[in-house]
Every structure is written in structure tokens, then in C-alpha cells.
Tab-separated table of C-alpha atoms in Angstrom:
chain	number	residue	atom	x	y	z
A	10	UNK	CA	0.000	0.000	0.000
A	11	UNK	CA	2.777	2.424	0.841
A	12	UNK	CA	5.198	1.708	-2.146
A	13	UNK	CA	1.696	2.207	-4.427
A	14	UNK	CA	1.053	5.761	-2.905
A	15	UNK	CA	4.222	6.578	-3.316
A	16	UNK	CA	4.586	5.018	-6.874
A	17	UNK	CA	1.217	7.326	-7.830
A	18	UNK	CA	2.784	10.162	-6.541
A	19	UNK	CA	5.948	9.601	-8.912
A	20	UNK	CA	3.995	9.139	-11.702
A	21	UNK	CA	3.484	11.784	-14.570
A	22	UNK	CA	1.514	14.583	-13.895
A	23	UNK	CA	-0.938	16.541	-16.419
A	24	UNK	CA	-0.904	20.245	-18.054
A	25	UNK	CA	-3.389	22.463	-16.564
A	26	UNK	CA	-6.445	24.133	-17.886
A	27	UNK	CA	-5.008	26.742	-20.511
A	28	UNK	CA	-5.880	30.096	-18.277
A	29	UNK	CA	-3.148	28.368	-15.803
A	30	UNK	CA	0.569	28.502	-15.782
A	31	UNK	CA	2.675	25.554	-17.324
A	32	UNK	CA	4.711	24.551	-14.369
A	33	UNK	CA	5.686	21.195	-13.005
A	34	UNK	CA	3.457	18.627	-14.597
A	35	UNK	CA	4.725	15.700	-13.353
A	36	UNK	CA	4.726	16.548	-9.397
A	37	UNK	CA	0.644	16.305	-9.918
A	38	UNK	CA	-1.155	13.293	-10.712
A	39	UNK	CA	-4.393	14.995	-9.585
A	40	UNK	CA	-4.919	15.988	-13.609
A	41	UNK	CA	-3.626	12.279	-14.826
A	42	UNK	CA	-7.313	11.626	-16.170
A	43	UNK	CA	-7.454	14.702	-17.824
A	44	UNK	CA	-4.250	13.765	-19.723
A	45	UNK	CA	-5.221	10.146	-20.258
A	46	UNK	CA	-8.437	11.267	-21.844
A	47	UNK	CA	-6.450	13.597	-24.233
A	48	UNK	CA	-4.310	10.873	-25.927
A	49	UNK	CA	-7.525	8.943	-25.722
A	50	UNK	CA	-8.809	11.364	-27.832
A	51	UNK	CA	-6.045	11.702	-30.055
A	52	UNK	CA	-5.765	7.790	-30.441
A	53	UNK	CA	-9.677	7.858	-31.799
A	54	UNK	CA	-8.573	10.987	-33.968
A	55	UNK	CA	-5.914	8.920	-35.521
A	56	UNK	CA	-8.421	5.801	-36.233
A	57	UNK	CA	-10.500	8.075	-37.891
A	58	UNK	CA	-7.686	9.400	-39.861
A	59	UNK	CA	-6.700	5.503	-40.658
A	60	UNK	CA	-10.140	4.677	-41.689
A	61	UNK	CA	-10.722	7.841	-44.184
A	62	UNK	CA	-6.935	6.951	-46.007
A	63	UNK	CA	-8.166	2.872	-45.903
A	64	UNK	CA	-11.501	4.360	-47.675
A	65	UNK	CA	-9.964	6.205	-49.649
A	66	UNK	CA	-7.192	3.797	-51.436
A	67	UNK	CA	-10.231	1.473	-51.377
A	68	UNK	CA	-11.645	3.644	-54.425
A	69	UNK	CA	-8.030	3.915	-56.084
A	70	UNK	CA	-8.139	0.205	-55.283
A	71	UNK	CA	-10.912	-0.784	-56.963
A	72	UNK	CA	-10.753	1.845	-59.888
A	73	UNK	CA	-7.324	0.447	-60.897
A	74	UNK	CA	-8.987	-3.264	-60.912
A	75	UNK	CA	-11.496	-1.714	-63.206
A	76	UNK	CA	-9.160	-0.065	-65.400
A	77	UNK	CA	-6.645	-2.994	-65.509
A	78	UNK	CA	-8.986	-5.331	-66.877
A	79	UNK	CA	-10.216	-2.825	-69.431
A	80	UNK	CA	-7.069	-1.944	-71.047
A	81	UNK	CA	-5.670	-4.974	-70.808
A	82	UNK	CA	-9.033	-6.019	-73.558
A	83	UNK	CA	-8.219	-2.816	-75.498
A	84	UNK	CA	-4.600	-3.171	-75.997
A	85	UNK	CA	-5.059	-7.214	-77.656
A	86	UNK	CA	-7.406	-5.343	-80.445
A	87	UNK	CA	-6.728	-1.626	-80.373
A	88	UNK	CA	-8.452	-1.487	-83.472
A	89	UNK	CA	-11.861	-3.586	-82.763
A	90	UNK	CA	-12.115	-1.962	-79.373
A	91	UNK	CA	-12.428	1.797	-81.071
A	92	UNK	CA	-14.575	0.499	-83.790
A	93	UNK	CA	-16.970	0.093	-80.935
A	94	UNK	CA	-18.402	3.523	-81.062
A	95	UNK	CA	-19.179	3.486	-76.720
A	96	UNK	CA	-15.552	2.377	-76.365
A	97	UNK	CA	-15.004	5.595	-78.314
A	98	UNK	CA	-17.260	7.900	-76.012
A	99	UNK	CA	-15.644	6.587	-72.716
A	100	UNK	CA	-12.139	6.292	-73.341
A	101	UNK	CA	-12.664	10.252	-74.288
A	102	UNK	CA	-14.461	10.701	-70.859
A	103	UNK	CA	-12.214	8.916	-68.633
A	104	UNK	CA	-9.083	10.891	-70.284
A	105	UNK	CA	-11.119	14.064	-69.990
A	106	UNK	CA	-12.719	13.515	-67.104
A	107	UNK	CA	-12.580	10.382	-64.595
A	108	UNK	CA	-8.425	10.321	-64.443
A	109	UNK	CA	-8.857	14.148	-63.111
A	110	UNK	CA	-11.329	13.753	-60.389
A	111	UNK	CA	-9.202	10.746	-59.803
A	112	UNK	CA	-6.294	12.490	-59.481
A	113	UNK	CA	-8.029	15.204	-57.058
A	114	UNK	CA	-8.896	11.850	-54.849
A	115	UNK	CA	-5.001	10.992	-54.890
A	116	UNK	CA	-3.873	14.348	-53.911
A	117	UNK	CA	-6.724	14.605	-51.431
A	118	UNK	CA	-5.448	15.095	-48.216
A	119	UNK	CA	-7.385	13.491	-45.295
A	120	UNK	CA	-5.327	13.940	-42.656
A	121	UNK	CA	-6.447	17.664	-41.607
A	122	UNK	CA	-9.178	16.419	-39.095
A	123	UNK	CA	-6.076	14.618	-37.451
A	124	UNK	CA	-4.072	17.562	-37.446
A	125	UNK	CA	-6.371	19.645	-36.550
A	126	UNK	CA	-7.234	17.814	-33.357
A	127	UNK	CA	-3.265	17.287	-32.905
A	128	UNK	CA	-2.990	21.415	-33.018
A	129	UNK	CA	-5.373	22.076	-30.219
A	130	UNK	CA	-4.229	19.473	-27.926
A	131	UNK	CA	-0.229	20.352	-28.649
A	132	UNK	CA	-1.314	23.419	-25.883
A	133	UNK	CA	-2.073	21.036	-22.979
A	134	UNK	CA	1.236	18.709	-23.552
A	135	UNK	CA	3.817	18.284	-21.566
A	136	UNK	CA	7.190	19.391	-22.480
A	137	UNK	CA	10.836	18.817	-21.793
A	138	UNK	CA	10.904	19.927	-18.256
A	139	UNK	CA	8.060	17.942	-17.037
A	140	UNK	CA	9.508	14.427	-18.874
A	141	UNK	CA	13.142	15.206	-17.094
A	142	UNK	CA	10.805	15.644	-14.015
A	143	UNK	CA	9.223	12.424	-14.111
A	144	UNK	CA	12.758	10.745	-15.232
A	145	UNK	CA	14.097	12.188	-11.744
A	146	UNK	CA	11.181	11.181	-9.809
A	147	UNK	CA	11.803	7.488	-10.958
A	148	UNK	CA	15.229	7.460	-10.360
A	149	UNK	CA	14.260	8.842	-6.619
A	150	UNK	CA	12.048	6.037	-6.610
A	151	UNK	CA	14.521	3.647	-7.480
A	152	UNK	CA	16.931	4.987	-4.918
A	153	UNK	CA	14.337	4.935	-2.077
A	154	UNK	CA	13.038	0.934	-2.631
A	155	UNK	CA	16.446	-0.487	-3.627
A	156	UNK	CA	15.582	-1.714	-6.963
A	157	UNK	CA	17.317	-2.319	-9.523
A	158	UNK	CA	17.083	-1.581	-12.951
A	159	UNK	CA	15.966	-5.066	-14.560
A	160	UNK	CA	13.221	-4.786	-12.174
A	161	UNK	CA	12.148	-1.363	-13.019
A	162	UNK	CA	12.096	-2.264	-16.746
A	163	UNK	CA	10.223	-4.855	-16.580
A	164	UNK	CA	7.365	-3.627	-14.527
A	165	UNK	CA	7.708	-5.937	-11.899
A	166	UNK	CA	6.597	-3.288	-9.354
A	167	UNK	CA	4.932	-4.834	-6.207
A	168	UNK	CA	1.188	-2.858	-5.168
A	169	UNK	CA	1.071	-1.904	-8.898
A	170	UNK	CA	-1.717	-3.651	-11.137
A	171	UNK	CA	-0.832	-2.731	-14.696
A	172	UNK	CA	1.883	-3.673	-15.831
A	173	UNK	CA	4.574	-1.555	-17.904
A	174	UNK	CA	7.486	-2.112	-19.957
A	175	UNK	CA	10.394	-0.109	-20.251
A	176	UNK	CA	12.251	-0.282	-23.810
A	177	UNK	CA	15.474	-0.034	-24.584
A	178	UNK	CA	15.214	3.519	-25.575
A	179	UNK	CA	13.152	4.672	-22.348
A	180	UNK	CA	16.383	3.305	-20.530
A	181	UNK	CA	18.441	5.116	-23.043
A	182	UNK	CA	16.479	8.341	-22.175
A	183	UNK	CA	16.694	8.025	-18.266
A	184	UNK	CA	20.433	7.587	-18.611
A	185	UNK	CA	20.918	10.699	-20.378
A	186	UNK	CA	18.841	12.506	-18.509
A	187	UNK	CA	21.107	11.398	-15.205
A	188	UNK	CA	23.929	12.121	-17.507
A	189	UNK	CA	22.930	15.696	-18.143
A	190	UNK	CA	22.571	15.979	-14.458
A	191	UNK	CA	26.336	14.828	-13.684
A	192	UNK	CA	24.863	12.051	-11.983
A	193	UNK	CA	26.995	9.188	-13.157
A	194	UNK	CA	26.062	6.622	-10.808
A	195	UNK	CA	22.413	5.984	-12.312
A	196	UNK	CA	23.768	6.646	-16.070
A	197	UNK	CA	26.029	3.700	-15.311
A	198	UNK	CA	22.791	1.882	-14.360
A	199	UNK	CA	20.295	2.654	-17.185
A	200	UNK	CA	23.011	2.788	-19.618
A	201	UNK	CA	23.939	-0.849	-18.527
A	202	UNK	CA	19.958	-1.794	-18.707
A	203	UNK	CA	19.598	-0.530	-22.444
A	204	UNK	CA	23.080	-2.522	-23.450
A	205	UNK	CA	21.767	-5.468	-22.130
A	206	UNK	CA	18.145	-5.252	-23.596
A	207	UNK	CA	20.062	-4.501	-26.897
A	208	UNK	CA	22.058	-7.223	-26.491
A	209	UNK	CA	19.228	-9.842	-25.569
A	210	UNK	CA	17.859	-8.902	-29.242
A	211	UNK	CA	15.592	-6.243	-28.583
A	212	UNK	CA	14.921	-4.350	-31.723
A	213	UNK	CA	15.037	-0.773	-31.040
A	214	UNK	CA	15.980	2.757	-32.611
A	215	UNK	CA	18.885	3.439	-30.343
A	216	UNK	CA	22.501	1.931	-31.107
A	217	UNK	CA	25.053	0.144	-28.765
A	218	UNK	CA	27.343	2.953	-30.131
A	219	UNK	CA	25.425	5.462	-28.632
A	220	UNK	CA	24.969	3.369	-25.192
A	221	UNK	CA	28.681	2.776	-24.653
A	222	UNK	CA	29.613	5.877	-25.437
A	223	UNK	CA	27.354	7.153	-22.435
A	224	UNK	CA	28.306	4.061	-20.347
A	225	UNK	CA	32.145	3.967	-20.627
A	226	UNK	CA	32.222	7.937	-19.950
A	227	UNK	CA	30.265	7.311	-17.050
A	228	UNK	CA	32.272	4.507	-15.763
A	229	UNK	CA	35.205	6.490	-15.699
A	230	UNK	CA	33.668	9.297	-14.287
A	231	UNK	CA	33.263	7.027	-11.506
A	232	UNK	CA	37.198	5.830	-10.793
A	233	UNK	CA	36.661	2.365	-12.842
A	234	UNK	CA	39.547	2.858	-15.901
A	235	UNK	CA	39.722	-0.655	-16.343
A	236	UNK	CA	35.846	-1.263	-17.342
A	237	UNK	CA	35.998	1.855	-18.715
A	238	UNK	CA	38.929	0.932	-21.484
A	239	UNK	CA	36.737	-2.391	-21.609
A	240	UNK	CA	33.687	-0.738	-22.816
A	241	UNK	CA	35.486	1.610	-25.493
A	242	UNK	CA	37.401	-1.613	-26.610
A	243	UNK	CA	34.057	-2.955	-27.444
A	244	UNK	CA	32.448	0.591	-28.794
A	245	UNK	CA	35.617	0.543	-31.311
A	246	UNK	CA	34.918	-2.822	-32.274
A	247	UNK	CA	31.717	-1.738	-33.907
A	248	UNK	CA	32.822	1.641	-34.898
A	249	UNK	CA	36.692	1.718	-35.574
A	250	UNK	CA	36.604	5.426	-37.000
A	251	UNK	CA	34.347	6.544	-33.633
A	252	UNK	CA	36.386	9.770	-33.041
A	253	UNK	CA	35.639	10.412	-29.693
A	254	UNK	CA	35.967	6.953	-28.550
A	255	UNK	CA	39.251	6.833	-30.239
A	256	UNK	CA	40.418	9.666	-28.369
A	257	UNK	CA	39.009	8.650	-25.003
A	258	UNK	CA	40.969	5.178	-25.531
A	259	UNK	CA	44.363	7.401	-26.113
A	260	UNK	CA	43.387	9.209	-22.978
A	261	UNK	CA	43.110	5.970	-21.200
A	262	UNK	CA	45.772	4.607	-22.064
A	263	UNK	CA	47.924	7.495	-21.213
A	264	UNK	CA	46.226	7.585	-17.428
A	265	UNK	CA	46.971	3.730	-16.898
A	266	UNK	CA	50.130	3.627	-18.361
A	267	UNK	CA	50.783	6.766	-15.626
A	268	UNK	CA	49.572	4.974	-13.064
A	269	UNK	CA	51.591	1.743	-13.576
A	270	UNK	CA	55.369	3.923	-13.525
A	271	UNK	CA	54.147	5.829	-10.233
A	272	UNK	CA	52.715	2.094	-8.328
A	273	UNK	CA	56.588	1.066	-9.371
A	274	UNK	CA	57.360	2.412	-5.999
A	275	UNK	CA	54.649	1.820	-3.958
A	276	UNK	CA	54.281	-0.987	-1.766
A	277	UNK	CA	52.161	-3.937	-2.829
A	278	UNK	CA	50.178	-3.218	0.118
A	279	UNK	CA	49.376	0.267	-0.510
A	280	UNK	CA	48.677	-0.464	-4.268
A	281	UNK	CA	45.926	-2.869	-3.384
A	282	UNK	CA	44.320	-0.426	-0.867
A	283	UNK	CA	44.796	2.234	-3.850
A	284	UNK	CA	43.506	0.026	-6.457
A	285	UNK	CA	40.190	-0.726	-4.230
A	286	UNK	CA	39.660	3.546	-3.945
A	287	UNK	CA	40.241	4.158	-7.144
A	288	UNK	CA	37.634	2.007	-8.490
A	289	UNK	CA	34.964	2.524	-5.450
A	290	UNK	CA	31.890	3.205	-7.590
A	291	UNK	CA	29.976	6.627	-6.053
A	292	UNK	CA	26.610	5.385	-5.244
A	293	UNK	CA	23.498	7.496	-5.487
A	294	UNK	CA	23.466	10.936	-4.631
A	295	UNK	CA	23.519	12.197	-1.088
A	296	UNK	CA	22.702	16.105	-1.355
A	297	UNK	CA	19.504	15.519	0.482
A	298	UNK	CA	17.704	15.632	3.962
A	299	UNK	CA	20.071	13.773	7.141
A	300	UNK	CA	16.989	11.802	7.543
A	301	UNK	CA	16.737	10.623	4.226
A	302	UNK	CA	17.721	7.436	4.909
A	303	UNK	CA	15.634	6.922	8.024
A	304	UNK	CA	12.490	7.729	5.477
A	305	UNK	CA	13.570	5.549	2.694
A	306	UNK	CA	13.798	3.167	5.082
A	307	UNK	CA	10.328	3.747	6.413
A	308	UNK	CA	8.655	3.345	3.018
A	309	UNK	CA	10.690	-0.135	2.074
A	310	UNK	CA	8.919	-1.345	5.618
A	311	UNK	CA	12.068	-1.421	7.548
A	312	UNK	CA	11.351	1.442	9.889
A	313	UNK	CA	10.911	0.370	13.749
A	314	UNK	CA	8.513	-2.594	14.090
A	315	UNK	CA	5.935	-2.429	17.134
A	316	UNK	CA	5.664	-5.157	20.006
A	317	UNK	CA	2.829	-7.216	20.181
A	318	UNK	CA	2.455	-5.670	23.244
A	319	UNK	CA	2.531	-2.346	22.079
A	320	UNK	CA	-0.132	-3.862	19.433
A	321	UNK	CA	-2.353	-4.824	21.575
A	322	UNK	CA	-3.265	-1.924	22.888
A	323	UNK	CA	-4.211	-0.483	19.329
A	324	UNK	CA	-8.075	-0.278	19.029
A	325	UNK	CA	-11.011	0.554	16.187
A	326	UNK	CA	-13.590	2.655	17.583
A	327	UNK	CA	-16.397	5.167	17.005
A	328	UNK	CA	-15.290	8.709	17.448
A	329	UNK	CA	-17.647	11.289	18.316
A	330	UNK	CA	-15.750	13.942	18.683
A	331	UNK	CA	-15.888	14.462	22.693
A	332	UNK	CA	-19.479	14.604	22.175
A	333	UNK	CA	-19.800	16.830	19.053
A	334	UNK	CA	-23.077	17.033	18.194
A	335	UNK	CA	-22.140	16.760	14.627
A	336	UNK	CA	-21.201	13.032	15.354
A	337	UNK	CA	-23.538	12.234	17.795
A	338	UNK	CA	-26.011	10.823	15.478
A	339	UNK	CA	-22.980	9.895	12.654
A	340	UNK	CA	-20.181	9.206	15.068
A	341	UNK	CA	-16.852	8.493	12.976
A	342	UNK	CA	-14.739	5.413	12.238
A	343	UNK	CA	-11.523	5.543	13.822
A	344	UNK	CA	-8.344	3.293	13.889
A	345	UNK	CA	-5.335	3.020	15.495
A	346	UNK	CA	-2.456	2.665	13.139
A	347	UNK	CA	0.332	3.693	15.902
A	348	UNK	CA	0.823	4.877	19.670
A	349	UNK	CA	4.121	7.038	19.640
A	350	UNK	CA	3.633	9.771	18.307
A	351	UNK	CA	0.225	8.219	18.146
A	352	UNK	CA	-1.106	8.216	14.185
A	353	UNK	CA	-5.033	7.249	13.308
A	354	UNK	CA	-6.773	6.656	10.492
A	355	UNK	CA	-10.424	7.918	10.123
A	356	UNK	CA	-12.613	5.820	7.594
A	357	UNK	CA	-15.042	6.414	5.300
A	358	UNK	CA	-15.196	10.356	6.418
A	359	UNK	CA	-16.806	11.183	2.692
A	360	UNK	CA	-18.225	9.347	-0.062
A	361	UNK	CA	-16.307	9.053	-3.458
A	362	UNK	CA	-18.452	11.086	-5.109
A	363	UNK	CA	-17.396	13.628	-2.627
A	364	UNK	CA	-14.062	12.729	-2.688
A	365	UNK	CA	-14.781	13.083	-6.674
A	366	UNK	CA	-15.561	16.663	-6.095
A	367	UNK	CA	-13.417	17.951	-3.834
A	368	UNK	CA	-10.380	16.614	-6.488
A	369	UNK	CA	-12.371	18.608	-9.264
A	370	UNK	CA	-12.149	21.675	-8.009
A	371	UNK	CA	-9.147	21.823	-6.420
A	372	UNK	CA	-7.194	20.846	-9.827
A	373	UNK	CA	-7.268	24.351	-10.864
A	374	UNK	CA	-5.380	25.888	-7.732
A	375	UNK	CA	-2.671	22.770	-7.451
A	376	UNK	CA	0.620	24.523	-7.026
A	377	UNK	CA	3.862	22.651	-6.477
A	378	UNK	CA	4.562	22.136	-2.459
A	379	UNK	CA	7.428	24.597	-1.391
A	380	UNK	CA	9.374	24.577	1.461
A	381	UNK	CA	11.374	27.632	3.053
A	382	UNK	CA	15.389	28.255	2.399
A	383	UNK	CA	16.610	27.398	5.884
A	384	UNK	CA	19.573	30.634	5.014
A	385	UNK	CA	17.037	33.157	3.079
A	386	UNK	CA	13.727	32.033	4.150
A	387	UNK	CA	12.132	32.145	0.596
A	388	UNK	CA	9.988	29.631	-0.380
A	389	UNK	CA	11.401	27.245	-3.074
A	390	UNK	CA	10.781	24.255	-4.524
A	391	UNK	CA	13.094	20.880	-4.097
A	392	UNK	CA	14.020	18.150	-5.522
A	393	UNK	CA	12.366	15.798	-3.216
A	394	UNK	CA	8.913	16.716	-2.766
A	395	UNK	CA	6.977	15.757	-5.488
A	396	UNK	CA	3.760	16.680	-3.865
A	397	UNK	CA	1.538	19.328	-4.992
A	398	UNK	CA	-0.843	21.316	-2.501
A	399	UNK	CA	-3.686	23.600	-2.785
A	400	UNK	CA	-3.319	27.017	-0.544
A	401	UNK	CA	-6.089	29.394	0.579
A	402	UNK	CA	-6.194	33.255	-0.493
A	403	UNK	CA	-3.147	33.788	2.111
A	404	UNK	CA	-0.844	30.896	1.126
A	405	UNK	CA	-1.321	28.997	3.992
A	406	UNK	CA	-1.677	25.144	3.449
A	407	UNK	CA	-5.500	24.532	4.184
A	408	UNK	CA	-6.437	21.938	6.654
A	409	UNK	CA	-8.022	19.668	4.315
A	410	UNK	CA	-4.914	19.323	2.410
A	411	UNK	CA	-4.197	15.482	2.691
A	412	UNK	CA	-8.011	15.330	0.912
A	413	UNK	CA	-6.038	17.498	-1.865
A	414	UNK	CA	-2.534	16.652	-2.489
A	415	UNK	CA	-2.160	13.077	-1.423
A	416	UNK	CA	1.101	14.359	0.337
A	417	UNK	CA	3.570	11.694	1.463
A	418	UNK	CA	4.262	13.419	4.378
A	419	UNK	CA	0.651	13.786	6.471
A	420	UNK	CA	-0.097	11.600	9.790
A	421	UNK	CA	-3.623	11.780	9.146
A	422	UNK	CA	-4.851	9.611	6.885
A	423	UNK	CA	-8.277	9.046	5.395
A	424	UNK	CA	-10.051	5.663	3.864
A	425	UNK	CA	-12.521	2.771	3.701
A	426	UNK	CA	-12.933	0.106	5.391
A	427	UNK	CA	-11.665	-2.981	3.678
């Protein structure tokens, strides 16, 4: 239940209505729907588009049957087929006539319903920023549950019902993306997925030129020169006039050969302890909260586990608010879920149609969750919260904001009963 929460909250967010700004798409999946049912859209626009060119080579179709078998009688007995004074009349007609408006059905063009459609929904796509947003958010992901990359490709994602692929390319991308970010650690990884994909068969648009390239810079970014002249080795093998990789190989070779004159007097014991630092890979990036790791660990389930003493003491029970008369008559469901700090969960507190409307209308005023600069005190965005939250008029988080933002981060949490 927790990794799926979290797993929703990672995933791709929608644009907004078109009087709103287009800012951080993929921190909200409050507008998912909206974007689902525009590609569902486009899809049946597309079908449409299909259907009127399969119609329409259907006529060129059948009018070139018809004309086949026709000349192919008039050209045995040119003669004897113009004596015919109707063989005459039509051949005139179809010259003068039928190949034009045929020729006005070739160079008809029936896509503009398509592309028409296409043009108004362009406005509400996302665009660069929000695909290297979700790309991060997986990676975080990734990080946070320890998997690793086979796993993520291949959808096996536990909580998660439908099932996803990830190609060859779409590991491609997510290494790049790290790339462009310095962070060579996951390159290394994705770049390492997509090889192996490529070199299980998969048939895809992206090269293992272009992968090792990537991967070998990346492994050497991280201290590993040996896997690293490995790699190019292999990049060379398949392109021997690859200029860069040529050059990095030089480069290599330069470093190691280096390397091997100054361990010449070194001890063997101090070469082995250098050897081991030098190719220490980096791990994942660490500019983030101290606790972190203590969260991370919270969400893979291996936070502090309660007693069955403790446990016993946890109850369901009717709330009524100290004797509210509100729930007097409709007293509340209430659960236990932990005693210090002590954390319940109310059930069933609105219906889902109510829950229904309360996400409608707060889609339009979803702004990205801030915190403040602990040095300037502005509010700014970061990297790890990939929440969005509604505010009132004076900026303050509302109290109903777990209803709105489905923030990782709230005590109180709302549901049904099983």
C-alpha cells in the first residue's frame, strides 16, 4: 500500500487548464485523467484518420482493378475496341474527365481532421521539463526501494496492477537525462539496462554505439579505468573510426600507463588499498535531507517494528468527537495505526463522489509544495517533494490538504474500510 502511494505520486503529472501557468506537470497526478483522456482522444482521432486513407485507397483500389482489366481487352485489339463507337465515347471521358477527379482523390489530403485535433491538444502537452521531471522522480524512486534496474524495466513493481514495460530507448532516455545531471552513478545503471536489452535482441531505434559511449564515460567518471577501457574496446569494435571513442581510448591509455610507472614504488600493500579507492563506484546521490535514509527506510517497511504488546493496545472505535453534536447521530470510524507519536486513520469520512468533487475543483489551484530556504527564508521548490498542494487566499496550506494533495508526508490519513 505504501510503495503504491508513493509510486502514484511519482507518476506523470498533467498540463493544466489553458488560463493556468505551465509549471511542473509531473509533481501532480491529480490531472492524470485529464491527460489520459487527451491521448484517448487523439488515439480515436488517428483511427479516424486511418479509416478515411483505408476508404480512400479502397476507391483507387478498386478503380485500378477496373481499369486494368479494361485496357488490358483494349490493348489485344486496339483497333476492334475503337470500332466500338461506346468504347469511343468513354475512353474520351475517362481521359477528360474520370483520371482528373481521380487524381483530385489521390492528392486529397485526409489527414487535416487529425491535425487539426493534434494542433489544439499540442497546448495542454507536456514538455521537456516535465519528462526530465518524471525521469528524476523514478530514479528517486529507485533509490528509495532499492531496486534495480531489470526490475524497473520490466514492470515488476509490487502494489502496482498494470503492468509496464520499459524499452530499450526509455532506458536510453533516463540515462541521459542522469547524464545531463552529472549524476553518473544511475547513467552507469540505465546505460547498462539498455546494453543489455540490446544485447538480448531487442529491436530498437537506439545503437550500442550510442549506449557505450554514455556508459564507458560514465564509468570512468566514476574511478573504474579498467571497465571503462573495456567498454570503449568494445564501442571501437563496432565503430573503428568513432572519433571520440578513439580519443578517449588514447586518454586511457595514457592515465593507466601513468599509473603503472608511479605504483613502481609503492608498496604492494598500498597499491591494493589504492587500487580498491580508485575504483569505489559513487553510489546514489547524497545532497539531500540527514533523515533521508531513516524515510527511505520507512517506506521499504524497515522502519521500527511495534511489540505485540505495544499492538495490543491499538483499538477501532467510534469517534464522536468528545461529544460533538455533529457526530452524535454519525459518530466516525476511527483506527489506530500507531501509539508514539500516536497516528489514526479515520474511515469512510466522505463518499467518493465527494471525494470526486473535492479533487475537481481543487485541480485548478494545485501549485507545487514549497518549502522555506533554511539561510534566506524564501519559499522554493526541491528536488524531493513531489507533492503538490492547494493554498487558501493567504498561502497557507489549508487543513483539508491530505483530501487534496495526497502528500507523502501527512499523519492523518483518510479511507474505507476494507
Amino acid at each position: 500500500m505504501v510503495f503504491t502511494m508513493a509510486w502514484c505520486l511519482l507518476v506523470l503529472g498533467v498540463l493544466l487548464p489553458s488560463s493556468y501557468a505551465h509549471t511542473d506537470f509531473f509533481t501532480s497526478i491529480g490531472h492524470m485523467t485529464d491527460l489520459i483522456n487527451t491521448e484517448k482522444d487523439l488515439v480515436t482521432s488517428l483511427k479516424d484518420y486511418i479509416k478515411a486513407e483505408e476508404s480512400k485507397l479502397e476507391q483507387i483500389k478498386k478503380w485500378a482493378e477496373k481499369l486494368d482489366k479494361l485496357t488490358d481487352t483494349a490493348t489485344k485489339d486496339p483497333e476492334g475496341f475503337l470500332g466500338h463507337p461506346v468504347n469511343a465515347f468513354k475512353l474520351m471521358k475517362r481521359l477528360n474527365t474520370e483520371w482528373s477527379e481521380l487524381e483530385n482523390l489521390v492528392l486529397k489530403d485526409m489527414s487535416d481532421g487529425f491535425i487539426s485535433n493534434m494542433t489544439i491538444q499540442r497546448q495542454y502537452f507536456p514538455n521537456d521539463e516535465d519528462q526530465t521531471g518524471a525521469a528524476k522522480a523514478l530514479l528517486r524512486l529507485q533509490d528509495t526501494y532499492n531496486l534495480d534496474t531489470d526490475t524497473l524495466s520490466k514492470g515488476n513493481l509490487p502494489g502496482v496492477k498494470h503492468k509496464t514495460f520499459l524499452t530499450a530507448e526509455d532506458c536510453f532516455e533516463l540515462g541521459k537525462i542522469a547524464y545531463t545531471e552529472s549524476d553518473y552513478y544511475h547513467t552507469e545503471l540505465w546505460m547498462q539496462q539498455a546494453l543489455k536489452q540490446l544485447d538480448d535482441g531487442e529491436v530498437s531505434s537506439i545503437d550500442k554505439v550510442s549506449v557505450l559511449d554514455y556508459l564507458s564515460y560514465a564509468v570512468y567518471q566514476q574511478g573504474d579505468l579498467d571497465k571503462a577501457m573495456t567498454l570503449t574496446k568494445r564501442l571501437l569494435e563496432l565503430d573503428p573510426e568513432h572519433q571520440r571513442a578513439n580519443g578517449n581510448m588514447k586518454y586511457f591509455e595514457y592515465i593507466m600507463a601513468k599509473e603503472k610507472e608511479s605504483n613502481k614504488s609503492v608498496a604492494k600493500t598500498n597499491d591494493k588499498a589504492e587500487e580498491e579507492s580508485k575504483t569505489q563506484k559513487m553510489g546514489p546521490s547524497k545532497n539531500y535531507l540527514p533523515e533521508r535514509q531513516k524515510y527511505e527506510m520507512l517506506c521499504r517497511g524497515e522502519g521500527l517494528k511495534m511489540t505485540p504488546r505495544r499492538q495490543s493496545k491499538l483499538f477501532c472505535r467510534y469517534h464522536d468527537g468528545n461529544r460533538n453534536p455533529k457526530y452524535i447521530l454519525g459518530p466516525v470510524k476511527q483506527e489506530d495505526e500507531w501509539d508514539r507519536p500516536r497516528i489514526v486513520r479515520f474511515l469512510e469520512i466522505i463518499s467518493d463522489e465527494e471525494i470526486e468533487t473535492v479533487k475537481e475543483l481543487s485541480k485548478p489551484r494545485l501549485r507545487r509544495a514549497t518549502i522555506s530556504n533554511p539561510i534566506t527564508g524564501v519559499l522554493e521548490t526541491a528536488h524531493y517533494r513531489i507533492s503538490k498542494r492547494q493554498p487558501d487566499g493567504e498561502g497557507q496550506i489549508l487543513f483539508a490538504q491530505p483530501l487534496l494533495s495526497l502528500s507523502p508526508h501527512c499523519f492523518l490519513h483518510l479511507s474505507r474500510f476494507p
